[in-house]
Amino acid sequence: MHQNLSKTAFFLSTLVVLSTSCEGPGEAQYPPRTPAKGSAVLPPTPDLNPKLAPSQYDDGAWSIRGVTESGVAGRGGKSLQVRGYVAKIHRCADDVKRCKPAPHVLLTDRKDLRGRRFLLGGIPSPAPGQGQQLTATGTLVTHSPDGLYVAPSGLLLLSDETEESPK
């Protein structure tokens, strides 16, 4: 009998709690929201199709995109010109003859220096500044004969004909 009484008490207390805590089906707990007057100020729509550099320029120089996507990088030993913006330059200290990593330049197709980069083995003379456009002439390989430079996707070992491009 004691168990029946406790079950009944539990049932009644649960019924009281449920009946007082739940509102009826038609009653709203919060007032309806109305939209604010005026208009929203949104930023301009971004360009999701950025302008790409051509694979090859009119004068025959290749872009970074052109060298890496066309498969010309897989045909090593070929002499060609590559044009891009100097994204990074790594130089050795003046008092050091050899350093790691070896002196090199990274080129990219974009003026903001982002995107795919391409390795130039060595630093052209005169040395370009970061952000300058450069047309580099050299031999396309995957590694240098002395083992200083290795890039499976291709790198350009510079010749003496590299020049800074006019803006």
Coordinates of C-alpha atoms in Angstrom, one line a residue, residues 6-142:
S6 CA 4.1 7.0 -3.4
K7 CA 3.2 6.3 -7.0
T8 CA 0.0 8.3 -6.7
A9 CA 1.8 11.2 -5.1
F10 CA 4.5 11.2 -7.8
F11 CA 1.8 11.1 -10.5
L12 CA -0.1 14.0 -9.0
S13 CA 3.0 16.1 -8.4
T14 CA 4.1 15.6 -12.1
L15 CA 0.6 16.5 -13.3
V16 CA 0.6 19.7 -11.3
V17 CA 4.1 20.7 -12.6
L18 CA 3.2 20.0 -16.2
S19 CA -0.1 21.8 -16.0
T20 CA 1.4 25.0 -14.5
S21 CA 4.5 25.2 -16.7
C22 CA 3.1 24.7 -20.1
E23 CA 1.1 27.4 -21.9
G24 CA -1.9 26.7 -24.1
P25 CA -1.4 26.2 -27.8
G26 CA -2.6 29.7 -28.8
E27 CA -0.6 31.8 -26.3
A28 CA 2.6 33.4 -27.5
Q29 CA 5.4 33.6 -25.0
Y30 CA 7.1 36.6 -26.7
P31 CA 5.5 39.4 -28.7
P32 CA 6.0 39.1 -32.5
R33 CA 9.1 40.9 -33.9
T34 CA 8.7 43.5 -36.6
P35 CA 11.5 44.4 -39.0
A36 CA 13.4 47.6 -38.5
K37 CA 12.7 50.5 -40.8
G38 CA 15.3 51.6 -43.3
S39 CA 17.7 49.6 -45.5
A40 CA 20.7 47.4 -44.7
V41 CA 24.1 48.6 -45.8
L42 CA 26.0 45.7 -47.3
P43 CA 29.6 45.6 -48.6
P44 CA 30.1 45.3 -52.4
T45 CA 29.8 41.9 -54.0
P46 CA 33.3 40.3 -54.2
D47 CA 34.7 39.2 -57.5
L48 CA 34.8 35.4 -57.3
N49 CA 36.4 35.2 -60.8
P50 CA 39.6 37.1 -60.4
K51 CA 41.5 38.0 -63.6
L52 CA 44.2 35.4 -64.3
A53 CA 47.5 36.2 -66.0
P54 CA 47.7 34.8 -69.5
S55 CA 49.6 31.6 -69.9
Q56 CA 52.1 33.3 -72.2
Y57 CA 52.5 37.0 -72.9
D58 CA 52.7 38.6 -76.4
D59 CA 56.5 38.8 -76.2
G60 CA 56.8 35.0 -75.5
A61 CA 57.5 35.3 -71.8
W62 CA 55.6 32.7 -69.7
S63 CA 53.5 33.6 -66.6
I64 CA 53.8 31.6 -63.4
R65 CA 50.4 30.0 -64.1
G66 CA 51.4 29.2 -67.7
V67 CA 54.6 27.4 -66.6
T68 CA 53.0 25.4 -63.9
E69 CA 49.7 24.5 -65.6
S70 CA 50.9 23.9 -69.2
G71 CA 53.2 21.0 -68.4
V72 CA 56.2 22.9 -69.8
A73 CA 57.8 22.5 -66.4
G74 CA 57.9 18.8 -67.0
R75 CA 60.1 19.2 -70.0
G76 CA 63.3 20.2 -68.3
G77 CA 66.4 21.7 -69.9
K78 CA 64.4 24.1 -71.9
S79 CA 65.5 27.8 -72.1
L80 CA 62.6 30.3 -71.6
Q81 CA 61.5 33.6 -70.1
V82 CA 59.2 33.8 -67.0
R83 CA 57.5 37.0 -66.0
G84 CA 56.1 37.7 -62.5
Y85 CA 56.2 39.9 -59.5
V86 CA 58.9 39.4 -56.9
A87 CA 57.1 37.9 -53.8
K88 CA 60.2 37.1 -51.8
I89 CA 64.0 37.4 -52.0
H90 CA 66.4 35.3 -50.0
R91 CA 69.9 36.6 -49.8
C92 CA 73.0 35.3 -48.0
A93 CA 74.7 37.5 -45.5
D94 CA 77.6 39.6 -47.0
D95 CA 80.3 37.7 -45.0
V96 CA 79.0 34.2 -46.0
K97 CA 80.0 32.6 -49.3
R98 CA 77.3 29.8 -49.1
C99 CA 74.2 29.7 -47.0
K100 CA 71.1 27.6 -46.6
P101 CA 68.7 28.0 -48.2
A102 CA 70.7 29.1 -51.3
P103 CA 69.9 32.6 -52.6
H104 CA 66.7 32.6 -54.6
V105 CA 63.7 34.7 -55.7
L106 CA 60.1 33.6 -55.6
L107 CA 57.8 35.0 -58.3
T108 CA 54.0 35.2 -58.4
D109 CA 51.5 36.4 -61.1
R110 CA 49.6 38.7 -58.7
K111 CA 50.5 42.3 -57.8
D112 CA 49.4 41.7 -54.2
L113 CA 52.1 38.9 -54.0
R114 CA 49.7 36.2 -53.2
G115 CA 48.9 33.0 -55.1
R116 CA 51.1 30.4 -56.6
R117 CA 54.8 31.0 -56.4
F118 CA 57.7 29.9 -58.7
L119 CA 61.3 29.5 -57.7
L120 CA 64.2 31.3 -59.5
G121 CA 67.6 29.7 -58.6
G122 CA 69.9 32.6 -57.9
I123 CA 69.4 36.4 -57.7
P124 CA 69.5 38.5 -60.8
S125 CA 71.9 41.4 -61.0
P126 CA 70.9 44.1 -60.2
A127 CA 68.8 42.6 -57.4
P128 CA 65.1 43.5 -57.8
G129 CA 63.0 44.8 -54.9
Q130 CA 60.0 43.0 -53.5
G131 CA 56.8 43.8 -55.6
Q132 CA 58.7 44.7 -58.8
Q133 CA 57.8 43.0 -62.0
L134 CA 60.6 40.9 -63.3
T135 CA 61.2 39.0 -66.6
A136 CA 63.7 36.2 -65.9
T137 CA 65.5 34.2 -68.6
G138 CA 67.0 30.9 -67.7
T139 CA 66.9 27.1 -68.0
L140 CA 63.9 25.3 -66.7
V141 CA 64.8 22.3 -64.6
T142 CA 63.6 20.3 -61.5

